[in-house]
Coordinates of C-alpha atoms and ligand atoms in Angstrom, one line a residue:
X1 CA -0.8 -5.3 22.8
X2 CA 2.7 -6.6 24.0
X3 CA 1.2 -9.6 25.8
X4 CA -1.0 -10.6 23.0
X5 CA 2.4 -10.6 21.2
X6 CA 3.9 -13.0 23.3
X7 CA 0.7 -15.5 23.3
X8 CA 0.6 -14.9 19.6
X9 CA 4.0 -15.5 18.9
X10 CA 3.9 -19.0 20.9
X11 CA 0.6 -19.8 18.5
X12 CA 2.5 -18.8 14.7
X13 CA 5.5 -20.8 16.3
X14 CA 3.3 -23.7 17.0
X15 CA 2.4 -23.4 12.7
X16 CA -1.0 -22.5 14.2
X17 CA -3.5 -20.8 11.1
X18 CA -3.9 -17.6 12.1
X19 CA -5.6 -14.6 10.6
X20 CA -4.4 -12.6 7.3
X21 CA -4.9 -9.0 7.0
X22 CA -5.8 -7.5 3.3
X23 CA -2.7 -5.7 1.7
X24 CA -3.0 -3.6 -0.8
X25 CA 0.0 -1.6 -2.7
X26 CA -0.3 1.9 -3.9
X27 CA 1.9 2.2 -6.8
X28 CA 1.5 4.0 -10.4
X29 CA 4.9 4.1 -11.9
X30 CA 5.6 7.9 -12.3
X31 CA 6.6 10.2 -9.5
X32 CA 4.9 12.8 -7.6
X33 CA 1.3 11.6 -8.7
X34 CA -0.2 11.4 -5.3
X35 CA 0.6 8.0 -4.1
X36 CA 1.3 8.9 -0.5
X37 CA -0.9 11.3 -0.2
X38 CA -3.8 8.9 -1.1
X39 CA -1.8 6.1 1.4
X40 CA -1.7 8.3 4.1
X41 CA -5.6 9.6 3.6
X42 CA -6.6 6.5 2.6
X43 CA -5.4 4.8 5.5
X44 CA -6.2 7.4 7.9
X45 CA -10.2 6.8 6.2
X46 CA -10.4 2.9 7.1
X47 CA -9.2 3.8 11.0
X48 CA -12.3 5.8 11.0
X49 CA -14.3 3.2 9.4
X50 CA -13.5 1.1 12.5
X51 CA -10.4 -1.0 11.2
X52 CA -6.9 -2.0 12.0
X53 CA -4.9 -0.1 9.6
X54 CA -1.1 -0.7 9.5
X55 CA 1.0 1.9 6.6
X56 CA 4.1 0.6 5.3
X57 CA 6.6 2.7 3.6
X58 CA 8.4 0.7 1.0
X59 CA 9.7 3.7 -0.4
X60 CA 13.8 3.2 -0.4
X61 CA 16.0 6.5 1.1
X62 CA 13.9 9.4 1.8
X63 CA 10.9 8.5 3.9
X64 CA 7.5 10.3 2.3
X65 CA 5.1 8.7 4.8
X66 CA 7.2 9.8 7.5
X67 CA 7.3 13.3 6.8
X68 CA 3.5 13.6 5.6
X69 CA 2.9 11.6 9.2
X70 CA 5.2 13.7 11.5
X71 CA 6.4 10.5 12.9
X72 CA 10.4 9.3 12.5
X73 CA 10.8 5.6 13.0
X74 CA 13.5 4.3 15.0
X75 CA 13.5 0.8 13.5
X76 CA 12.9 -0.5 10.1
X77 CA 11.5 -4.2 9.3
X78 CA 15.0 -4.8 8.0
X79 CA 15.9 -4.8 11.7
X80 CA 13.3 -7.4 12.2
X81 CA 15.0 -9.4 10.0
X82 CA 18.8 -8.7 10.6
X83 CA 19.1 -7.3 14.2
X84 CA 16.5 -9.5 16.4
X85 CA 14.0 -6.8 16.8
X86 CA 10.3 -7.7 17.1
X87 CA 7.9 -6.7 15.1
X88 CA 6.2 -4.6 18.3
X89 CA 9.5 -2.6 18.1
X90 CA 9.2 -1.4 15.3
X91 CA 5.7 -0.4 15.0
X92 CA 5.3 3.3 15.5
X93 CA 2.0 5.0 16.1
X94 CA 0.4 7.6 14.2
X95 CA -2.5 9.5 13.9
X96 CA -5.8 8.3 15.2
X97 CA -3.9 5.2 16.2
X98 CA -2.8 3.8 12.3
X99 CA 0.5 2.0 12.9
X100 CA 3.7 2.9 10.9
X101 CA 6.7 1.1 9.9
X102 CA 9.3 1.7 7.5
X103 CA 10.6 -1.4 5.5
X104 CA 13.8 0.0 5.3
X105 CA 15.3 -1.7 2.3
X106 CA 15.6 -4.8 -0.3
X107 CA 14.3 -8.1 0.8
X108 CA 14.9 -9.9 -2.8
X109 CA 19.1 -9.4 -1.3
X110 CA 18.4 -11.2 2.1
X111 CA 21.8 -12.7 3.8
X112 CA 22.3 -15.9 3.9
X113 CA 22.8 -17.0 7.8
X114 CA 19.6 -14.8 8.8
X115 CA 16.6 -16.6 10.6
X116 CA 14.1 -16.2 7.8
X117 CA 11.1 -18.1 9.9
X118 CA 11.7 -16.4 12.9
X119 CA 11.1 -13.2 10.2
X120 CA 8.0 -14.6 8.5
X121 CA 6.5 -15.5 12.3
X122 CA 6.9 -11.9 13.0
X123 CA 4.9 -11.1 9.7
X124 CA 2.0 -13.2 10.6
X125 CA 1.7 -11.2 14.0
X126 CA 1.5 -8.5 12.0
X127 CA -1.4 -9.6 9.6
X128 CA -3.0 -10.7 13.0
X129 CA -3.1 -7.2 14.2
X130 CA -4.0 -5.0 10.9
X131 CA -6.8 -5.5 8.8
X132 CA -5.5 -3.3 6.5
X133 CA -2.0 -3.0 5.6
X134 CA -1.2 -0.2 2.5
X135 CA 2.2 0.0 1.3
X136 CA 3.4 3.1 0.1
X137 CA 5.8 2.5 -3.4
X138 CA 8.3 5.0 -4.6
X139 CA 8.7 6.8 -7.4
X140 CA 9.8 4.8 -10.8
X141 CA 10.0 0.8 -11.6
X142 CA 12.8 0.1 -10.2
X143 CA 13.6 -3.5 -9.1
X144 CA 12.2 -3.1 -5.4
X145 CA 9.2 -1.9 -6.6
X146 CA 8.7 -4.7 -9.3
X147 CA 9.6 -7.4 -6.9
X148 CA 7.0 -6.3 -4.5
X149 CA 4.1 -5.9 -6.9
X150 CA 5.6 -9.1 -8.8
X151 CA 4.6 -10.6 -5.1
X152 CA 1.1 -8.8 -4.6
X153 CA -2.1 -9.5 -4.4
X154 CA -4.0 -6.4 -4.7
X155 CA -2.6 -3.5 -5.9
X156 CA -4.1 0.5 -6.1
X157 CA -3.0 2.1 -9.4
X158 CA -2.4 6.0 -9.2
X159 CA -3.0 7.6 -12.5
X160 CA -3.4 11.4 -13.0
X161 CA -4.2 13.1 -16.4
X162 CA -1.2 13.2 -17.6
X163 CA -0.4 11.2 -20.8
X164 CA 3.2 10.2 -19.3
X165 CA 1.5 9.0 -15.9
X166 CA -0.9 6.9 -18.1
X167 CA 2.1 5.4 -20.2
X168 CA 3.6 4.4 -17.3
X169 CA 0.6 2.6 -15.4
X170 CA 0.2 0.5 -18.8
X171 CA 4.0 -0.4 -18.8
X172 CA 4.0 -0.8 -15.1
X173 CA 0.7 -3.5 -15.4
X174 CA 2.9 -4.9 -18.4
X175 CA 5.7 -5.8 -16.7
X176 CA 5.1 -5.9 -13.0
X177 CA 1.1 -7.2 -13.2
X178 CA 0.9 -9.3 -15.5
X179 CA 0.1 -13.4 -15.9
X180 CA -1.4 -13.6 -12.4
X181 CA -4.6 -13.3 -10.5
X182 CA -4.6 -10.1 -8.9
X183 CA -6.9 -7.2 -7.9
X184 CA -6.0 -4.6 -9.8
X185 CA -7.9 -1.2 -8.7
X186 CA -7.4 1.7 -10.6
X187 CA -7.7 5.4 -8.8
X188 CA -7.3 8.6 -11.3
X189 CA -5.8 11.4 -9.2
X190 CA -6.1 15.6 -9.9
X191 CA -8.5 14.8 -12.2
X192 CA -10.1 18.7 -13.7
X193 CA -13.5 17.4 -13.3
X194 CA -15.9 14.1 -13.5
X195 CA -15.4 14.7 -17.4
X196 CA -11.8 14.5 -17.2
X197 CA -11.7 11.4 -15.1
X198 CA -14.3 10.0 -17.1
X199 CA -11.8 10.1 -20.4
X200 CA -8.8 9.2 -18.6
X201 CA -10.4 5.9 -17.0
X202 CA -12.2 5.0 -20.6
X203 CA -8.6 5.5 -22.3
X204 CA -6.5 3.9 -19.8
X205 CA -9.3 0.9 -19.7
X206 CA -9.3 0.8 -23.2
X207 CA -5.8 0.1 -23.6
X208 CA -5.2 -2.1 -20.8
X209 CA -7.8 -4.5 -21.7
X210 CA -7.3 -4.8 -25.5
X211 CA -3.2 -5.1 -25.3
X212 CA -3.2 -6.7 -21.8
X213 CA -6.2 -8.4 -21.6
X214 CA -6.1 -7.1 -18.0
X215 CA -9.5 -6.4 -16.0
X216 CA -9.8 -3.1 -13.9
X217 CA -11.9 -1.8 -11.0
X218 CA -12.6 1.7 -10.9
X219 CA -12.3 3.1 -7.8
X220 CA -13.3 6.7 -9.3
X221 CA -11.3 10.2 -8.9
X222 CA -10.0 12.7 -6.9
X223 CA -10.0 16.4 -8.4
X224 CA -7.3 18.4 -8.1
X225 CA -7.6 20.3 -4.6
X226 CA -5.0 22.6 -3.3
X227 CA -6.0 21.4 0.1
X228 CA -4.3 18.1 -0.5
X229 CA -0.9 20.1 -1.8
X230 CA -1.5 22.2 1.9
X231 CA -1.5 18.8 4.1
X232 CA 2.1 18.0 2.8
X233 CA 3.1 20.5 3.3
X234 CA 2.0 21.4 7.1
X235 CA 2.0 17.7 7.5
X236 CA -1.7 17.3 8.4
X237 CA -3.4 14.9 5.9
X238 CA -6.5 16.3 4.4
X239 CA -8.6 13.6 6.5
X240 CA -7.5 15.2 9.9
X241 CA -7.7 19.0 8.7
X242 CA -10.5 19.1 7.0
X243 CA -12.7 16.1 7.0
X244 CA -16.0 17.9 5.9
X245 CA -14.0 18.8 2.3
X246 CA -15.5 17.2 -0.4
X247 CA -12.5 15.7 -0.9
X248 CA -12.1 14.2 1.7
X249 CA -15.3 12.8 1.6
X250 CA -14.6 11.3 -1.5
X251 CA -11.6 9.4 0.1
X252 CA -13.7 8.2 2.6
X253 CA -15.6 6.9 0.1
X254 CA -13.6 5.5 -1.6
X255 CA -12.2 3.6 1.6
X256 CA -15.4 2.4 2.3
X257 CA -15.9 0.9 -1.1
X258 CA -12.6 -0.7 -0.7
X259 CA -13.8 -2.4 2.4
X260 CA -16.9 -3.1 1.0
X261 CA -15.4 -5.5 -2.0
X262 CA -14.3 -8.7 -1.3
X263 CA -10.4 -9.6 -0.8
X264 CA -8.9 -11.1 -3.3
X265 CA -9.3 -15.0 -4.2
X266 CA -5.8 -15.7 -3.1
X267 CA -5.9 -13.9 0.2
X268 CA -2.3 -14.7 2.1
X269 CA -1.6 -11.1 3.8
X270 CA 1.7 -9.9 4.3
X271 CA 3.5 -12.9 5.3
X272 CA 2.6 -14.4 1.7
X273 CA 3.9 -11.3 0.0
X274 CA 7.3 -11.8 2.0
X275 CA 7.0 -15.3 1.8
X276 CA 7.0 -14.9 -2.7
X277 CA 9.4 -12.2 -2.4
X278 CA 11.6 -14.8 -0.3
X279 CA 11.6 -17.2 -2.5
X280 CA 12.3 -15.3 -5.6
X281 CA 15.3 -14.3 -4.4
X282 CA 16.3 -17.7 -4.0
X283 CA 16.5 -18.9 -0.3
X284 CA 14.5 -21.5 1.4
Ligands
ATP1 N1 -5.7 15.6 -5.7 C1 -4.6 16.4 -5.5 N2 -4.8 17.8 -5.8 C2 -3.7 18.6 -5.7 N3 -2.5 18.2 -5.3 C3 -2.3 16.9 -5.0 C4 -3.3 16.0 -5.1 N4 -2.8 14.8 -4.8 C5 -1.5 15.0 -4.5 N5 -1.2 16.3 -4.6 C6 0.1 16.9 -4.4 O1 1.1 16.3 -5.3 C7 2.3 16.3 -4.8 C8 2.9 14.8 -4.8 O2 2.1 14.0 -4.0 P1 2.7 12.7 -3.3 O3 4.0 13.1 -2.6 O4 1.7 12.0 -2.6 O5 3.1 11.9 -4.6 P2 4.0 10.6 -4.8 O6 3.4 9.9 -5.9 O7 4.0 9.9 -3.5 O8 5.4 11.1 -5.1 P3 6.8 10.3 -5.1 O9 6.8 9.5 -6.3 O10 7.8 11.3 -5.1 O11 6.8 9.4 -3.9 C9 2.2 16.8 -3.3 O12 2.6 18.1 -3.3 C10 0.7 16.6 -3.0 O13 0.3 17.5 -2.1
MG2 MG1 5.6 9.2 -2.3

């Protein structure tokens, strides 16, 4: 892998066209709803389906990914940007071979001075290498999180049951989702049973499209398994510790109807994300 870096490196410096991985952002506005559970399991699922799978943590201060991983990262991709660090370096491998990294901060408050092509360069290695890239949000709208699904193109909406998790999903596709043309796919999490998914997806549907005008895809439900609360907490994902579960079969599933739809129209990977975010906050 570190040699293809250096060839690839002398290609995205040469403004060669080079491959874009698909990223998508699990989000959902309220805390504690599942969202890196279902990153971690969901990422762990497309490895086994025979992809690239890269998870980013853009979760600020206390790391969830890490700890549900049982890997520590040394480096952050703020590093890539202030400290000359490649992106190799700080790529950490986990499980089954998914790479890690940990974003490590704000990139709408980027220092003027810093090397932002040399940065984007390393981003587009990055696509090259994943074919997935899921990016783990943290808890609440807070302006990191809005920047980055401002900049998104496909996004994974965690809802659970819940009517405050459901008022926040609408507010969070009001203000962070709206006005452009992105995927918008839309998982409901610890649901009781198929019936109680069923009238949590109709209602959440329901509103989005007649306030928003917003289109969905259902990606269906998880129930609420104390299996899942387990792998937390003994830092083994449900996928590794028991894959024969039903659910996680059902993530698998869902993973493999992920990969099955088509990316979105307006496919630019990572390095268009960074590229948006960039630019929003005002520096060439
Ligand atoms: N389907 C499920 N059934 C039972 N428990 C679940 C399920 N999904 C997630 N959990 C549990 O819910 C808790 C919160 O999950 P997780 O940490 O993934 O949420 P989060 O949305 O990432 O939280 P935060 O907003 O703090 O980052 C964990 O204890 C996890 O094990
Ligand atoms: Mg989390």
């Amino acid at each position: 892998m570190m040699d293809q870096a250096e060839s690839l490196r002398r290609l995205v410096s040469q403004g060669k066209k080079i491959k874009k991985s698909r990223v998508i952002t699990v989000t959902g506005g309220k805390g504690g709803i599942g969202k890196t559970c279902i990153s971690v399991n969901l990422s762990l699922s497309l490895k086994k389906l025979g992809y690239n799978v890269t998870i980013i943590d853009a979760d600020l201060g206390f790391s969830n990914v890490e700890i549900e991983l049982g890997v520590t990262s040394k480096y952050t991709l703020l590093d890539v940007l202030y400290n000359n660090k490649t992106i190799t370096e700080v790529i950490n491998e986990g499980p089954l071979g998914i790479k890690y990294i940990s974003s490590g901060g704000d990139f709408n408050l980027i220092k003027e001075g810093v090397d932002l092509s040399l940065f984007l360069n390393n981003i587009k290695i990055l696509d090259y290498y994943s074919d997935f890239i899921i990016v783990d949000t943290g808890a609440g709208l807070n302006e990191v999180v809005h920047n980055f699904l401002k900049a998104a193109d496909e996004v994974l909406i965690i809802v659970t049951p819940e009517p405050t998790s459901i008022m926040d999903a609408y507010t969070l596709i009001k203000y962070s989702l709206m006005g452009e043309n992105k995927k918008i796919n839309v998982l409901i999490n610890k649901a009781k049973s198929f019936e109680d998914y069923k009238k949590v997806y109709n209602r959440f549907e329901k509103v989005v499209q007649n306030y928003l005008g917003v289109f969905l895809i259902d990606l269906g439900y998880l129930e609420e398994d104390e299996k899942m609360m387990e792998c937390i907490i003994e830092q083994n994902p449900i996928i590794l510790k028991y894959g024969n579960s039903k659910t996680a079969r059902r993530i698998m599933h869902i993973a493999s109807q992920i990969a099955n739809q088509p990316p979105p129209k307006e496919n630019n990977g990572l390095w268009g994300i960074f590229s948006r975010l960039i630019n929003r906050g005002g520096f060439k």
